Amino acid sequence: MAREGSRGLSPLAAPTPTAWLELATERWRELLIDHANCEKKAASSALALLFAYPEDQVLTAALAPLAREELRHFEQVAALMARLGVAFERQRPGRYAAGLRAVLRSHEPLRKLDLLLSSALIEARSCERFALLAPRLPEPLGRFYHGLQEAEARHYELYLGLAQRACAELEGEPWRRRLAELAAVEAELATRPDQMLRFHSGPPEV
Ligand SMILES: [Fe+2]
Ligand SMILES: [Fe+2]
């Protein structure tokens, strides 16, 4: 699915701050609960795209297996939580997803492009953070996160490929420029001091 220029290049505009990484390593139990939620949300976002664009068979063929894979990740996180004695609890959502959603355009066909690009950025941030956390976390979590990093890299490339394809149908809408705009918003949300620690948050202020 990945087109010219996307493979192997992270679309992120800024790296995760060390302060986030240090706290996330320390508070991995709390983070695991949010991670489980993120996997559910990833499946649900892919399903939402299937509902929104039923006429797009390329998108359907790519995202139906992705939704299944994300739900499988959720099951794997839930099994690990049980094994490590981490209980599910309701957490307040962080600012990340809502902050990104707020800047997406609401009219078609640009909405479709923005949804695909923002999904690519979320997957790329997950990929970056799994890679950073994997060598720092105890087993079996470290090995599990290493495996997830590869899956999320595949996912962001897939979403970028779909976005480029959607863009090819829009004249005068260069996908790279819009990707850079959304990446700047994403980077701000993921790096600016935050009120709470979440998988996609900035470093908490306290
Ligand atoms: Fe996943
Ligand atoms: Fe993913």
mmCIF file of C-alpha atoms and ligand atoms in Angstrom:
data_model
loop_
_atom_site.group_PDB
_atom_site.id
_atom_site.type_symbol
_atom_site.label_atom_id
_atom_site.label_comp_id
_atom_site.label_asym_id
_atom_site.label_seq_id
_atom_site.Cartn_x
_atom_site.Cartn_y
_atom_site.Cartn_z
ATOM 1 C CA MET A 1 0.000 0.000 0.000
ATOM 2 C CA ALA A 2 2.831 2.427 0.768
ATOM 3 C CA ARG A 3 3.623 4.706 -2.162
ATOM 4 C CA GLU A 4 6.678 6.597 -3.201
ATOM 5 C CA GLY A 5 8.431 8.320 -0.359
ATOM 6 C CA SER A 6 6.480 6.955 2.599
ATOM 7 C CA ARG A 7 8.169 3.639 3.371
ATOM 8 C CA GLY A 8 10.481 3.699 6.319
ATOM 9 C CA LEU A 9 10.176 7.434 6.978
ATOM 10 C CA SER A 10 8.429 8.411 10.159
ATOM 11 C CA PRO A 11 5.951 11.245 9.568
ATOM 12 C CA LEU A 12 6.389 12.562 13.139
ATOM 13 C CA ALA A 13 7.432 16.214 13.518
ATOM 14 C CA ALA A 14 9.042 15.861 16.965
ATOM 15 C CA PRO A 15 10.437 13.026 19.103
ATOM 16 C CA THR A 16 8.941 11.938 22.426
ATOM 17 C CA PRO A 17 10.502 13.898 25.320
ATOM 18 C CA THR A 18 12.798 12.006 27.689
ATOM 19 C CA ALA A 19 10.661 13.151 30.644
ATOM 20 C CA TRP A 20 7.678 11.198 29.238
ATOM 21 C CA LEU A 21 9.802 8.114 28.669
ATOM 22 C CA GLU A 22 11.194 8.144 32.191
ATOM 23 C CA LEU A 23 7.768 8.449 33.820
ATOM 24 C CA ALA A 24 6.197 5.914 31.462
ATOM 25 C CA THR A 25 8.928 3.391 32.309
ATOM 26 C CA GLU A 26 8.315 3.938 36.006
ATOM 27 C CA ARG A 27 4.519 3.887 35.772
ATOM 28 C CA TRP A 28 4.102 1.109 33.178
ATOM 29 C CA ARG A 29 1.225 -0.517 35.073
ATOM 30 C CA GLU A 30 -0.925 2.592 34.805
ATOM 31 C CA LEU A 31 0.122 3.031 31.193
ATOM 32 C CA LEU A 32 -0.853 -0.535 30.331
ATOM 33 C CA ILE A 33 -4.493 0.254 31.151
ATOM 34 C CA ASP A 34 -4.456 3.171 28.689
ATOM 35 C CA HIS A 35 -2.618 1.034 26.163
ATOM 36 C CA ALA A 36 -5.490 -1.494 26.291
ATOM 37 C CA ASN A 37 -7.894 1.373 25.547
ATOM 38 C CA CYS A 38 -5.734 2.570 22.653
ATOM 39 C CA GLU A 39 -5.894 -0.852 20.990
ATOM 40 C CA LYS A 40 -9.698 -0.850 21.288
ATOM 41 C CA LYS A 41 -9.813 2.673 19.870
ATOM 42 C CA ALA A 42 -7.525 1.721 16.981
ATOM 43 C CA ALA A 43 -9.897 -1.120 16.052
ATOM 44 C CA SER A 44 -12.896 1.140 16.418
ATOM 45 C CA SER A 45 -11.386 3.930 14.249
ATOM 46 C CA ALA A 46 -10.650 1.448 11.472
ATOM 47 C CA LEU A 47 -14.226 0.143 11.694
ATOM 48 C CA ALA A 48 -15.579 3.706 11.612
ATOM 49 C CA LEU A 49 -13.728 4.258 8.316
ATOM 50 C CA LEU A 50 -15.295 1.063 6.910
ATOM 51 C CA PHE A 51 -18.731 2.429 7.800
ATOM 52 C CA ALA A 52 -17.964 5.910 6.472
ATOM 53 C CA TYR A 53 -16.589 4.795 3.070
ATOM 54 C CA PRO A 54 -18.311 1.497 2.099
ATOM 55 C CA GLU A 55 -17.852 2.279 -1.616
ATOM 56 C CA ASP A 56 -14.053 2.304 -1.278
ATOM 57 C CA GLN A 57 -13.080 -1.315 -1.741
ATOM 58 C CA VAL A 58 -9.330 -0.695 -1.466
ATOM 59 C CA LEU A 59 -9.841 0.956 1.910
ATOM 60 C CA THR A 60 -12.166 -1.847 3.043
ATOM 61 C CA ALA A 61 -9.715 -4.569 2.007
ATOM 62 C CA ALA A 62 -6.894 -2.837 3.894
ATOM 63 C CA LEU A 63 -8.730 -1.810 7.057
ATOM 64 C CA ALA A 64 -10.876 -4.869 7.814
ATOM 65 C CA PRO A 65 -7.774 -6.987 8.610
ATOM 66 C CA LEU A 66 -6.222 -4.034 10.438
ATOM 67 C CA ALA A 67 -9.290 -3.714 12.709
ATOM 68 C CA ARG A 68 -9.075 -7.438 13.439
ATOM 69 C CA GLU A 69 -5.361 -7.135 14.242
ATOM 70 C CA GLU A 70 -5.956 -4.209 16.628
ATOM 71 C CA LEU A 71 -8.625 -6.171 18.468
ATOM 72 C CA ARG A 72 -6.178 -9.052 18.705
ATOM 73 C CA HIS A 73 -3.645 -6.619 20.227
ATOM 74 C CA PHE A 74 -6.309 -5.645 22.767
ATOM 75 C CA GLU A 75 -6.776 -9.302 23.694
ATOM 76 C CA GLN A 76 -3.017 -9.705 24.076
ATOM 77 C CA VAL A 77 -2.774 -6.631 26.340
ATOM 78 C CA ALA A 78 -5.722 -7.866 28.412
ATOM 79 C CA ALA A 79 -4.057 -11.290 28.815
ATOM 80 C CA LEU A 80 -0.789 -9.637 29.869
ATOM 81 C CA MET A 81 -2.618 -7.446 32.364
ATOM 82 C CA ALA A 82 -4.160 -10.547 33.928
ATOM 83 C CA ARG A 83 -0.761 -12.245 34.042
ATOM 84 C CA LEU A 84 0.948 -9.205 35.584
ATOM 85 C CA GLY A 85 -1.857 -8.512 38.063
ATOM 86 C CA VAL A 86 -2.913 -5.152 36.563
ATOM 87 C CA ALA A 87 -6.660 -4.542 36.962
ATOM 88 C CA PHE A 88 -8.797 -2.669 34.433
ATOM 89 C CA GLU A 89 -10.089 0.643 35.689
ATOM 90 C CA ARG A 90 -11.824 3.581 34.093
ATOM 91 C CA GLN A 91 -9.415 6.381 33.218
ATOM 92 C CA ARG A 92 -10.202 9.920 32.146
ATOM 93 C CA PRO A 93 -9.320 10.363 28.469
ATOM 94 C CA GLY A 94 -6.239 12.438 27.709
ATOM 95 C CA ARG A 95 -6.203 15.490 25.437
ATOM 96 C CA TYR A 96 -4.480 13.761 22.475
ATOM 97 C CA ALA A 97 -7.313 12.210 20.427
ATOM 98 C CA ALA A 98 -9.714 15.110 21.006
ATOM 99 C CA GLY A 99 -6.962 17.623 20.200
ATOM 100 C CA LEU A 100 -6.230 15.955 16.896
ATOM 101 C CA ARG A 101 -9.906 15.528 16.036
ATOM 102 C CA ALA A 102 -10.485 19.243 16.617
ATOM 103 C CA VAL A 103 -8.327 20.250 13.640
ATOM 104 C CA LEU A 104 -9.672 17.740 11.101
ATOM 105 C CA ARG A 105 -11.739 19.218 8.285
ATOM 106 C CA SER A 106 -15.367 18.156 8.389
ATOM 107 C CA HIS A 107 -16.321 18.363 4.709
ATOM 108 C CA GLU A 108 -15.681 15.682 2.118
ATOM 109 C CA PRO A 109 -13.503 14.759 0.356
ATOM 110 C CA LEU A 110 -11.010 16.491 2.657
ATOM 111 C CA ARG A 111 -12.410 14.807 5.751
ATOM 112 C CA LYS A 112 -11.409 11.410 4.427
ATOM 113 C CA LEU A 113 -7.865 12.598 3.745
ATOM 114 C CA ASP A 114 -7.551 14.117 7.231
ATOM 115 C CA LEU A 115 -8.898 11.001 8.947
ATOM 116 C CA LEU A 116 -6.355 8.830 7.115
ATOM 117 C CA LEU A 117 -3.454 11.193 7.809
ATOM 118 C CA SER A 118 -4.316 11.553 11.494
ATOM 119 C CA SER A 119 -4.578 7.759 11.833
ATOM 120 C CA ALA A 120 -1.130 7.478 10.244
ATOM 121 C CA LEU A 121 0.267 9.937 12.796
ATOM 122 C CA ILE A 122 -1.318 8.131 15.760
ATOM 123 C CA GLU A 123 0.111 4.799 14.551
ATOM 124 C CA ALA A 124 3.523 6.400 13.996
ATOM 125 C CA ARG A 125 3.543 7.842 17.540
ATOM 126 C CA SER A 126 2.577 4.427 18.953
ATOM 127 C CA CYS A 127 5.365 2.837 16.917
ATOM 128 C CA GLU A 128 7.938 5.357 18.200
ATOM 129 C CA ARG A 129 6.881 4.900 21.841
ATOM 130 C CA PHE A 130 6.811 1.090 21.694
ATOM 131 C CA ALA A 131 10.356 1.191 20.298
ATOM 132 C CA LEU A 132 11.503 3.525 23.093
ATOM 133 C CA LEU A 133 9.798 1.509 25.850
ATOM 134 C CA ALA A 134 10.657 -2.023 24.661
ATOM 135 C CA PRO A 135 14.276 -2.124 25.921
ATOM 136 C CA ARG A 136 13.358 -0.438 29.216
ATOM 137 C CA LEU A 137 10.445 -2.591 30.356
ATOM 138 C CA PRO A 138 10.584 -5.920 32.206
ATOM 139 C CA GLU A 139 9.810 -9.141 30.338
ATOM 140 C CA PRO A 140 7.442 -10.259 28.976
ATOM 141 C CA LEU A 141 6.339 -6.671 28.331
ATOM 142 C CA GLY A 142 9.557 -5.590 26.601
ATOM 143 C CA ARG A 143 9.369 -8.369 24.037
ATOM 144 C CA PHE A 144 5.664 -7.733 23.464
ATOM 145 C CA TYR A 145 6.255 -4.010 22.849
ATOM 146 C CA HIS A 146 9.055 -4.807 20.440
ATOM 147 C CA GLY A 147 6.622 -6.904 18.388
ATOM 148 C CA LEU A 148 3.956 -4.199 18.485
ATOM 149 C CA GLN A 149 6.430 -1.614 17.195
ATOM 150 C CA GLU A 150 6.707 -3.570 13.950
ATOM 151 C CA ALA A 151 2.923 -3.868 13.611
ATOM 152 C CA GLU A 152 2.398 -0.135 14.163
ATOM 153 C CA ALA A 153 5.092 0.726 11.589
ATOM 154 C CA ARG A 154 3.193 -1.385 9.077
ATOM 155 C CA HIS A 155 -0.046 0.359 10.061
ATOM 156 C CA TYR A 156 1.233 3.912 9.633
ATOM 157 C CA GLU A 157 2.634 3.034 6.224
ATOM 158 C CA LEU A 158 -0.713 1.534 5.272
ATOM 159 C CA TYR A 159 -2.620 4.649 6.355
ATOM 160 C CA LEU A 160 -0.138 6.916 4.568
ATOM 161 C CA GLY A 161 -0.564 4.855 1.399
ATOM 162 C CA LEU A 162 -4.357 5.178 1.627
ATOM 163 C CA ALA A 163 -4.012 8.940 2.228
ATOM 164 C CA GLN A 164 -1.777 9.372 -0.818
ATOM 165 C CA ARG A 165 -4.267 7.425 -2.881
ATOM 166 C CA ALA A 166 -7.163 9.570 -1.596
ATOM 167 C CA CYS A 167 -5.117 12.658 -2.430
ATOM 168 C CA ALA A 168 -4.371 11.540 -5.957
ATOM 169 C CA GLU A 169 -8.094 12.037 -6.621
ATOM 170 C CA LEU A 170 -8.006 15.606 -5.301
ATOM 171 C CA GLU A 171 -6.464 18.218 -7.484
ATOM 172 C CA GLY A 172 -4.401 20.863 -5.744
ATOM 173 C CA GLU A 173 -4.268 19.066 -2.411
ATOM 174 C CA PRO A 174 -0.667 18.033 -1.828
ATOM 175 C CA TRP A 175 -0.728 15.326 0.844
ATOM 176 C CA ARG A 176 2.724 16.158 2.166
ATOM 177 C CA ARG A 177 1.738 19.709 3.050
ATOM 178 C CA ARG A 178 -1.381 18.581 4.919
ATOM 179 C CA LEU A 179 0.600 15.811 6.611
ATOM 180 C CA ALA A 180 3.125 18.408 7.823
ATOM 181 C CA GLU A 181 0.310 20.617 9.190
ATOM 182 C CA LEU A 182 -1.300 17.761 11.106
ATOM 183 C CA ALA A 183 2.096 16.444 12.242
ATOM 184 C CA ALA A 184 2.831 19.825 13.836
ATOM 185 C CA VAL A 185 -0.422 19.621 15.839
ATOM 186 C CA GLU A 186 0.270 16.004 16.798
ATOM 187 C CA ALA A 187 3.806 16.829 17.941
ATOM 188 C CA GLU A 188 2.534 19.647 20.122
ATOM 189 C CA LEU A 189 -0.021 17.336 21.789
ATOM 190 C CA ALA A 190 2.572 14.602 22.370
ATOM 191 C CA THR A 191 5.375 16.813 23.695
ATOM 192 C CA ARG A 192 3.875 19.799 25.526
ATOM 193 C CA PRO A 193 3.533 19.364 29.346
ATOM 194 C CA ASP A 194 0.302 17.524 30.073
ATOM 195 C CA GLN A 195 -2.079 17.121 32.990
ATOM 196 C CA MET A 196 -1.872 13.327 33.052
ATOM 197 C CA LEU A 197 0.243 10.439 31.882
ATOM 198 C CA ARG A 198 -1.251 8.599 28.938
ATOM 199 C CA PHE A 199 0.189 6.507 26.122
ATOM 200 C CA HIS A 200 0.020 9.468 23.708
ATOM 201 C CA SER A 201 0.324 12.298 26.250
ATOM 202 C CA GLY A 202 3.029 14.857 26.780
ATOM 203 C CA PRO A 203 5.125 14.599 29.950
ATOM 204 C CA PRO A 204 2.899 15.225 33.006
ATOM 205 C CA GLU A 205 3.487 18.515 34.799
ATOM 206 C CA VAL A 206 3.782 16.801 38.202
HETATM 207 FE FE FE B 1 -2.196 -2.057 17.793
HETATM 208 FE FE FE B 2 -2.002 -0.054 14.916
#
